[in-house]
Amino acid sequence: MRLFDFHKPGVTKVKDQLEKNLIKLQTLLDELEGTLLEEVSQLSRARINPVSLQVISDNKSRLLAAINFYDEERKHAEKNAQLYIPYKNNARLATRWEGITLVLRRASDLNQRSNQLLEIHMERVTTLRKLIVQTGNMPSLYGEDGDHSHHHVGNSYRISV
């Protein structure tokens, strides 16, 4: 005897809801992938536009919150229908899940690339800050009163030929 008869209206409704959740997850993940592509593009440039990067970051946060919501809904629907990933007994759901896992892999790769690019930019900023601090510690050409300093910077050599 089977616990669930998938031909019963209640179970079919839960299964349909599960499929709708998977479709919504796929749509959101596709949108996230596009956002990650744009982020990698922005971070690949020599100069970053902070406003554009903030818009991308906000969009990612919104998408991740929605993905989390629909993933929780998926888990709830799975529990009610007693169907679990990778949905071996349901070809339609299995195909949808396979599509989701492919997008997840691509999004993960893009996210790792984005992280690498961000680290490169952060290293450049750190190096630049060190140079600025070093430059600020060098003796100035002018004294506090605005007169020329008589301290010589560097070495001077008298060479006669």
JSON list of C-alpha atoms in Angstrom, two decimals:
[
{"chain": "A", "resi": 1, "resn": "MET", "atom": "CA", "xyz": [0.00, 0.00, 0.00]},
{"chain": "A", "resi": 2, "resn": "ARG", "atom": "CA", "xyz": [1.33, 3.43, -0.98]},
{"chain": "A", "resi": 3, "resn": "LEU", "atom": "CA", "xyz": [1.28, 6.28, 1.48]},
{"chain": "A", "resi": 4, "resn": "PHE", "atom": "CA", "xyz": [0.32, 8.77, -1.19]},
{"chain": "A", "resi": 5, "resn": "ASP", "atom": "CA", "xyz": [-1.73, 8.20, -4.27]},
{"chain": "A", "resi": 6, "resn": "PHE", "atom": "CA", "xyz": [-0.61, 10.89, -6.69]},
{"chain": "A", "resi": 7, "resn": "HIS", "atom": "CA", "xyz": [-3.92, 10.77, -8.49]},
{"chain": "A", "resi": 8, "resn": "LYS", "atom": "CA", "xyz": [-5.76, 12.18, -5.51]},
{"chain": "A", "resi": 9, "resn": "PRO", "atom": "CA", "xyz": [-6.65, 15.88, -5.85]},
{"chain": "A", "resi": 10, "resn": "GLY", "atom": "CA", "xyz": [-4.84, 17.00, -2.66]},
{"chain": "A", "resi": 11, "resn": "VAL", "atom": "CA", "xyz": [-1.57, 15.32, -3.59]},
{"chain": "A", "resi": 12, "resn": "THR", "atom": "CA", "xyz": [-1.77, 16.60, -7.17]},
{"chain": "A", "resi": 13, "resn": "LYS", "atom": "CA", "xyz": [-2.25, 20.12, -5.84]},
{"chain": "A", "resi": 14, "resn": "VAL", "atom": "CA", "xyz": [0.83, 19.81, -3.61]},
{"chain": "A", "resi": 15, "resn": "LYS", "atom": "CA", "xyz": [2.84, 18.36, -6.51]},
{"chain": "A", "resi": 16, "resn": "ASP", "atom": "CA", "xyz": [1.70, 21.22, -8.75]},
{"chain": "A", "resi": 17, "resn": "GLN", "atom": "CA", "xyz": [2.75, 23.72, -6.07]},
{"chain": "A", "resi": 18, "resn": "LEU", "atom": "CA", "xyz": [6.14, 22.03, -5.86]},
{"chain": "A", "resi": 19, "resn": "GLU", "atom": "CA", "xyz": [6.57, 22.38, -9.62]},
{"chain": "A", "resi": 20, "resn": "LYS", "atom": "CA", "xyz": [5.55, 26.06, -9.46]},
{"chain": "A", "resi": 21, "resn": "ASN", "atom": "CA", "xyz": [8.16, 26.62, -6.74]},
{"chain": "A", "resi": 22, "resn": "LEU", "atom": "CA", "xyz": [10.81, 24.94, -8.89]},
{"chain": "A", "resi": 23, "resn": "ILE", "atom": "CA", "xyz": [9.85, 27.11, -11.87]},
{"chain": "A", "resi": 24, "resn": "LYS", "atom": "CA", "xyz": [10.07, 30.24, -9.71]},
{"chain": "A", "resi": 25, "resn": "LEU", "atom": "CA", "xyz": [13.44, 29.12, -8.33]},
{"chain": "A", "resi": 26, "resn": "GLN", "atom": "CA", "xyz": [14.73, 28.54, -11.88]},
{"chain": "A", "resi": 27, "resn": "THR", "atom": "CA", "xyz": [13.57, 32.01, -12.95]},
{"chain": "A", "resi": 28, "resn": "LEU", "atom": "CA", "xyz": [15.17, 33.70, -9.94]},
{"chain": "A", "resi": 29, "resn": "LEU", "atom": "CA", "xyz": [18.42, 31.77, -10.39]},
{"chain": "A", "resi": 30, "resn": "ASP", "atom": "CA", "xyz": [18.56, 32.75, -14.06]},
{"chain": "A", "resi": 31, "resn": "GLU", "atom": "CA", "xyz": [18.15, 36.38, -13.00]},
{"chain": "A", "resi": 32, "resn": "LEU", "atom": "CA", "xyz": [20.85, 35.94, -10.34]},
{"chain": "A", "resi": 33, "resn": "GLU", "atom": "CA", "xyz": [23.20, 34.52, -12.97]},
{"chain": "A", "resi": 34, "resn": "GLY", "atom": "CA", "xyz": [22.66, 37.63, -15.12]},
{"chain": "A", "resi": 35, "resn": "THR", "atom": "CA", "xyz": [23.33, 39.85, -12.11]},
{"chain": "A", "resi": 36, "resn": "LEU", "atom": "CA", "xyz": [26.53, 37.94, -11.33]},
{"chain": "A", "resi": 37, "resn": "LEU", "atom": "CA", "xyz": [27.67, 38.32, -14.95]},
{"chain": "A", "resi": 38, "resn": "GLU", "atom": "CA", "xyz": [27.18, 42.07, -14.65]},
{"chain": "A", "resi": 39, "resn": "GLU", "atom": "CA", "xyz": [29.07, 42.10, -11.35]},
{"chain": "A", "resi": 40, "resn": "VAL", "atom": "CA", "xyz": [32.02, 40.25, -12.90]},
{"chain": "A", "resi": 41, "resn": "SER", "atom": "CA", "xyz": [31.95, 42.71, -15.80]},
{"chain": "A", "resi": 42, "resn": "GLN", "atom": "CA", "xyz": [32.03, 45.68, -13.40]},
{"chain": "A", "resi": 43, "resn": "LEU", "atom": "CA", "xyz": [34.83, 44.18, -11.30]},
{"chain": "A", "resi": 44, "resn": "SER", "atom": "CA", "xyz": [36.88, 43.31, -14.40]},
{"chain": "A", "resi": 45, "resn": "ARG", "atom": "CA", "xyz": [37.32, 46.99, -15.20]},
{"chain": "A", "resi": 46, "resn": "ALA", "atom": "CA", "xyz": [40.33, 48.97, -14.05]},
{"chain": "A", "resi": 47, "resn": "ARG", "atom": "CA", "xyz": [38.06, 51.46, -12.27]},
{"chain": "A", "resi": 48, "resn": "ILE", "atom": "CA", "xyz": [34.93, 50.44, -10.42]},
{"chain": "A", "resi": 49, "resn": "ASN", "atom": "CA", "xyz": [31.78, 52.53, -10.52]},
{"chain": "A", "resi": 50, "resn": "PRO", "atom": "CA", "xyz": [30.66, 52.35, -6.86]},
{"chain": "A", "resi": 51, "resn": "VAL", "atom": "CA", "xyz": [27.07, 53.36, -7.65]},
{"chain": "A", "resi": 52, "resn": "SER", "atom": "CA", "xyz": [26.67, 50.60, -10.25]},
{"chain": "A", "resi": 53, "resn": "LEU", "atom": "CA", "xyz": [28.27, 48.09, -7.93]},
{"chain": "A", "resi": 54, "resn": "GLN", "atom": "CA", "xyz": [25.89, 49.08, -5.11]},
{"chain": "A", "resi": 55, "resn": "VAL", "atom": "CA", "xyz": [22.88, 48.62, -7.41]},
{"chain": "A", "resi": 56, "resn": "ILE", "atom": "CA", "xyz": [24.18, 45.16, -8.34]},
{"chain": "A", "resi": 57, "resn": "SER", "atom": "CA", "xyz": [24.75, 44.31, -4.67]},
{"chain": "A", "resi": 58, "resn": "ASP", "atom": "CA", "xyz": [21.23, 45.41, -3.73]},
{"chain": "A", "resi": 59, "resn": "ASN", "atom": "CA", "xyz": [19.78, 43.38, -6.59]},
{"chain": "A", "resi": 60, "resn": "LYS", "atom": "CA", "xyz": [21.75, 40.30, -5.48]},
{"chain": "A", "resi": 61, "resn": "SER", "atom": "CA", "xyz": [20.47, 40.68, -1.92]},
{"chain": "A", "resi": 62, "resn": "ARG", "atom": "CA", "xyz": [16.88, 40.93, -3.16]},
{"chain": "A", "resi": 63, "resn": "LEU", "atom": "CA", "xyz": [17.28, 37.88, -5.39]},
{"chain": "A", "resi": 64, "resn": "LEU", "atom": "CA", "xyz": [18.95, 35.80, -2.68]},
{"chain": "A", "resi": 65, "resn": "ALA", "atom": "CA", "xyz": [16.15, 36.60, -0.23]},
{"chain": "A", "resi": 66, "resn": "ALA", "atom": "CA", "xyz": [13.53, 35.55, -2.80]},
{"chain": "A", "resi": 67, "resn": "ILE", "atom": "CA", "xyz": [15.48, 32.39, -3.64]},
{"chain": "A", "resi": 68, "resn": "ASN", "atom": "CA", "xyz": [15.67, 31.50, 0.05]},
{"chain": "A", "resi": 69, "resn": "PHE", "atom": "CA", "xyz": [11.91, 32.03, 0.42]},
{"chain": "A", "resi": 70, "resn": "TYR", "atom": "CA", "xyz": [11.02, 29.78, -2.54]},
{"chain": "A", "resi": 71, "resn": "ASP", "atom": "CA", "xyz": [13.55, 27.16, -1.50]},
{"chain": "A", "resi": 72, "resn": "GLU", "atom": "CA", "xyz": [11.88, 26.96, 1.92]},
{"chain": "A", "resi": 73, "resn": "GLU", "atom": "CA", "xyz": [8.50, 26.67, 0.16]},
{"chain": "A", "resi": 74, "resn": "ARG", "atom": "CA", "xyz": [9.96, 23.89, -2.00]},
{"chain": "A", "resi": 75, "resn": "LYS", "atom": "CA", "xyz": [11.10, 21.97, 1.09]},
{"chain": "A", "resi": 76, "resn": "HIS", "atom": "CA", "xyz": [7.67, 22.35, 2.68]},
{"chain": "A", "resi": 77, "resn": "ALA", "atom": "CA", "xyz": [5.92, 21.14, -0.49]},
{"chain": "A", "resi": 78, "resn": "GLU", "atom": "CA", "xyz": [8.36, 18.21, -0.75]},
{"chain": "A", "resi": 79, "resn": "LYS", "atom": "CA", "xyz": [7.55, 17.18, 2.79]},
{"chain": "A", "resi": 80, "resn": "ASN", "atom": "CA", "xyz": [3.80, 17.34, 2.14]},
{"chain": "A", "resi": 81, "resn": "ALA", "atom": "CA", "xyz": [4.07, 15.39, -1.12]},
{"chain": "A", "resi": 82, "resn": "GLN", "atom": "CA", "xyz": [6.77, 13.07, 0.21]},
{"chain": "A", "resi": 83, "resn": "LEU", "atom": "CA", "xyz": [8.85, 13.80, -2.88]},
{"chain": "A", "resi": 84, "resn": "TYR", "atom": "CA", "xyz": [12.50, 14.67, -2.47]},
{"chain": "A", "resi": 85, "resn": "ILE", "atom": "CA", "xyz": [15.31, 15.81, -4.72]},
{"chain": "A", "resi": 86, "resn": "PRO", "atom": "CA", "xyz": [16.42, 14.61, -7.22]},
{"chain": "A", "resi": 87, "resn": "TYR", "atom": "CA", "xyz": [12.81, 13.46, -7.81]},
{"chain": "A", "resi": 88, "resn": "LYS", "atom": "CA", "xyz": [13.72, 10.12, -9.41]},
{"chain": "A", "resi": 89, "resn": "ASN", "atom": "CA", "xyz": [10.07, 9.04, -9.54]},
{"chain": "A", "resi": 90, "resn": "ASN", "atom": "CA", "xyz": [8.86, 12.16, -11.35]},
{"chain": "A", "resi": 91, "resn": "ALA", "atom": "CA", "xyz": [10.45, 13.01, -14.71]},
{"chain": "A", "resi": 92, "resn": "ARG", "atom": "CA", "xyz": [9.05, 16.56, -14.94]},
{"chain": "A", "resi": 93, "resn": "LEU", "atom": "CA", "xyz": [10.29, 17.53, -11.49]},
{"chain": "A", "resi": 94, "resn": "ALA", "atom": "CA", "xyz": [13.63, 15.75, -12.06]},
{"chain": "A", "resi": 95, "resn": "THR", "atom": "CA", "xyz": [14.18, 17.72, -15.28]},
{"chain": "A", "resi": 96, "resn": "ARG", "atom": "CA", "xyz": [13.39, 20.99, -13.53]},
{"chain": "A", "resi": 97, "resn": "TRP", "atom": "CA", "xyz": [15.74, 20.15, -10.66]},
{"chain": "A", "resi": 98, "resn": "GLU", "atom": "CA", "xyz": [18.52, 19.26, -13.09]},
{"chain": "A", "resi": 99, "resn": "GLY", "atom": "CA", "xyz": [18.11, 22.69, -14.73]},
{"chain": "A", "resi": 100, "resn": "ILE", "atom": "CA", "xyz": [18.30, 24.35, -11.32]},
{"chain": "A", "resi": 101, "resn": "THR", "atom": "CA", "xyz": [21.51, 22.52, -10.39]},
{"chain": "A", "resi": 102, "resn": "LEU", "atom": "CA", "xyz": [23.14, 23.57, -13.68]},
{"chain": "A", "resi": 103, "resn": "VAL", "atom": "CA", "xyz": [22.35, 27.24, -13.06]},
{"chain": "A", "resi": 104, "resn": "LEU", "atom": "CA", "xyz": [23.54, 26.89, -9.46]},
{"chain": "A", "resi": 105, "resn": "ARG", "atom": "CA", "xyz": [26.92, 25.59, -10.63]},
{"chain": "A", "resi": 106, "resn": "ARG", "atom": "CA", "xyz": [27.34, 28.46, -13.11]},
{"chain": "A", "resi": 107, "resn": "ALA", "atom": "CA", "xyz": [26.26, 31.01, -10.50]},
{"chain": "A", "resi": 108, "resn": "SER", "atom": "CA", "xyz": [28.71, 29.55, -7.99]},
{"chain": "A", "resi": 109, "resn": "ASP", "atom": "CA", "xyz": [31.56, 29.82, -10.51]},
{"chain": "A", "resi": 110, "resn": "LEU", "atom": "CA", "xyz": [30.62, 33.42, -11.29]},
{"chain": "A", "resi": 111, "resn": "ASN", "atom": "CA", "xyz": [30.43, 34.24, -7.59]},
{"chain": "A", "resi": 112, "resn": "GLN", "atom": "CA", "xyz": [33.92, 32.80, -7.03]},
{"chain": "A", "resi": 113, "resn": "ARG", "atom": "CA", "xyz": [35.26, 34.84, -9.97]},
{"chain": "A", "resi": 114, "resn": "SER", "atom": "CA", "xyz": [33.61, 37.96, -8.58]},
{"chain": "A", "resi": 115, "resn": "ASN", "atom": "CA", "xyz": [35.24, 37.30, -5.20]},
{"chain": "A", "resi": 116, "resn": "GLN", "atom": "CA", "xyz": [38.67, 36.92, -6.83]},
{"chain": "A", "resi": 117, "resn": "LEU", "atom": "CA", "xyz": [38.27, 40.20, -8.71]},
{"chain": "A", "resi": 118, "resn": "LEU", "atom": "CA", "xyz": [37.11, 41.98, -5.58]},
{"chain": "A", "resi": 119, "resn": "GLU", "atom": "CA", "xyz": [40.17, 40.72, -3.69]},
{"chain": "A", "resi": 120, "resn": "ILE", "atom": "CA", "xyz": [42.43, 42.04, -6.47]},
{"chain": "A", "resi": 121, "resn": "HIS", "atom": "CA", "xyz": [40.82, 45.48, -6.20]},
{"chain": "A", "resi": 122, "resn": "MET", "atom": "CA", "xyz": [41.16, 45.41, -2.42]},
{"chain": "A", "resi": 123, "resn": "GLU", "atom": "CA", "xyz": [44.88, 44.55, -2.71]},
{"chain": "A", "resi": 124, "resn": "ARG", "atom": "CA", "xyz": [45.35, 47.49, -5.08]},
{"chain": "A", "resi": 125, "resn": "VAL", "atom": "CA", "xyz": [43.61, 49.85, -2.67]},
{"chain": "A", "resi": 126, "resn": "THR", "atom": "CA", "xyz": [45.76, 48.59, 0.22]},
{"chain": "A", "resi": 127, "resn": "THR", "atom": "CA", "xyz": [48.93, 49.11, -1.83]},
{"chain": "A", "resi": 128, "resn": "LEU", "atom": "CA", "xyz": [47.83, 52.60, -2.81]},
{"chain": "A", "resi": 129, "resn": "ARG", "atom": "CA", "xyz": [47.09, 53.49, 0.81]},
{"chain": "A", "resi": 130, "resn": "LYS", "atom": "CA", "xyz": [50.56, 52.33, 1.84]},
{"chain": "A", "resi": 131, "resn": "LEU", "atom": "CA", "xyz": [52.12, 54.50, -0.87]},
{"chain": "A", "resi": 132, "resn": "ILE", "atom": "CA", "xyz": [50.13, 57.51, 0.27]},
{"chain": "A", "resi": 133, "resn": "VAL", "atom": "CA", "xyz": [51.21, 57.00, 3.89]},
{"chain": "A", "resi": 134, "resn": "GLN", "atom": "CA", "xyz": [54.85, 56.61, 2.82]},
{"chain": "A", "resi": 135, "resn": "THR", "atom": "CA", "xyz": [54.65, 59.76, 0.72]},
{"chain": "A", "resi": 136, "resn": "GLY", "atom": "CA", "xyz": [53.15, 61.66, 3.64]},
{"chain": "A", "resi": 137, "resn": "ASN", "atom": "CA", "xyz": [56.07, 60.65, 5.86]},
{"chain": "A", "resi": 138, "resn": "MET", "atom": "CA", "xyz": [58.72, 62.04, 3.51]},
{"chain": "A", "resi": 139, "resn": "PRO", "atom": "CA", "xyz": [60.34, 65.37, 4.41]},
{"chain": "A", "resi": 140, "resn": "SER", "atom": "CA", "xyz": [58.55, 68.27, 2.82]},
{"chain": "A", "resi": 141, "resn": "LEU", "atom": "CA", "xyz": [60.12, 70.95, 0.69]},
{"chain": "A", "resi": 142, "resn": "TYR", "atom": "CA", "xyz": [58.57, 73.67, 2.82]},
{"chain": "A", "resi": 143, "resn": "GLY", "atom": "CA", "xyz": [58.77, 74.22, 6.56]},
{"chain": "A", "resi": 144, "resn": "GLU", "atom": "CA", "xyz": [55.85, 74.92, 8.85]},
{"chain": "A", "resi": 145, "resn": "ASP", "atom": "CA", "xyz": [56.24, 78.67, 8.29]},
{"chain": "A", "resi": 146, "resn": "GLY", "atom": "CA", "xyz": [56.05, 78.25, 4.51]},
{"chain": "A", "resi": 147, "resn": "ASP", "atom": "CA", "xyz": [59.76, 78.89, 3.89]},
{"chain": "A", "resi": 148, "resn": "HIS", "atom": "CA", "xyz": [61.92, 76.53, 1.93]},
{"chain": "A", "resi": 149, "resn": "SER", "atom": "CA", "xyz": [63.39, 73.78, 3.98]},
{"chain": "A", "resi": 150, "resn": "HIS", "atom": "CA", "xyz": [67.15, 73.55, 3.89]},
{"chain": "A", "resi": 151, "resn": "HIS", "atom": "CA", "xyz": [67.08, 69.83, 4.33]},
{"chain": "A", "resi": 152, "resn": "HIS", "atom": "CA", "xyz": [68.22, 68.10, 1.21]},
{"chain": "A", "resi": 153, "resn": "VAL", "atom": "CA", "xyz": [66.26, 65.14, 0.06]},
{"chain": "A", "resi": 154, "resn": "GLY", "atom": "CA", "xyz": [68.46, 62.47, -1.41]},
{"chain": "A", "resi": 155, "resn": "ASN", "atom": "CA", "xyz": [72.18, 62.59, -2.01]},
{"chain": "A", "resi": 156, "resn": "SER", "atom": "CA", "xyz": [74.07, 65.18, -4.02]},
{"chain": "A", "resi": 157, "resn": "TYR", "atom": "CA", "xyz": [77.32, 64.39, -5.70]},
{"chain": "A", "resi": 158, "resn": "ARG", "atom": "CA", "xyz": [79.98, 66.69, -7.13]},
{"chain": "A", "resi": 159, "resn": "ILE", "atom": "CA", "xyz": [81.42, 65.06, -10.15]},
{"chain": "A", "resi": 160, "resn": "SER", "atom": "CA", "xyz": [84.27, 66.58, -12.09]},
{"chain": "A", "resi": 161, "resn": "VAL", "atom": "CA", "xyz": [85.57, 65.23, -15.31]}
]
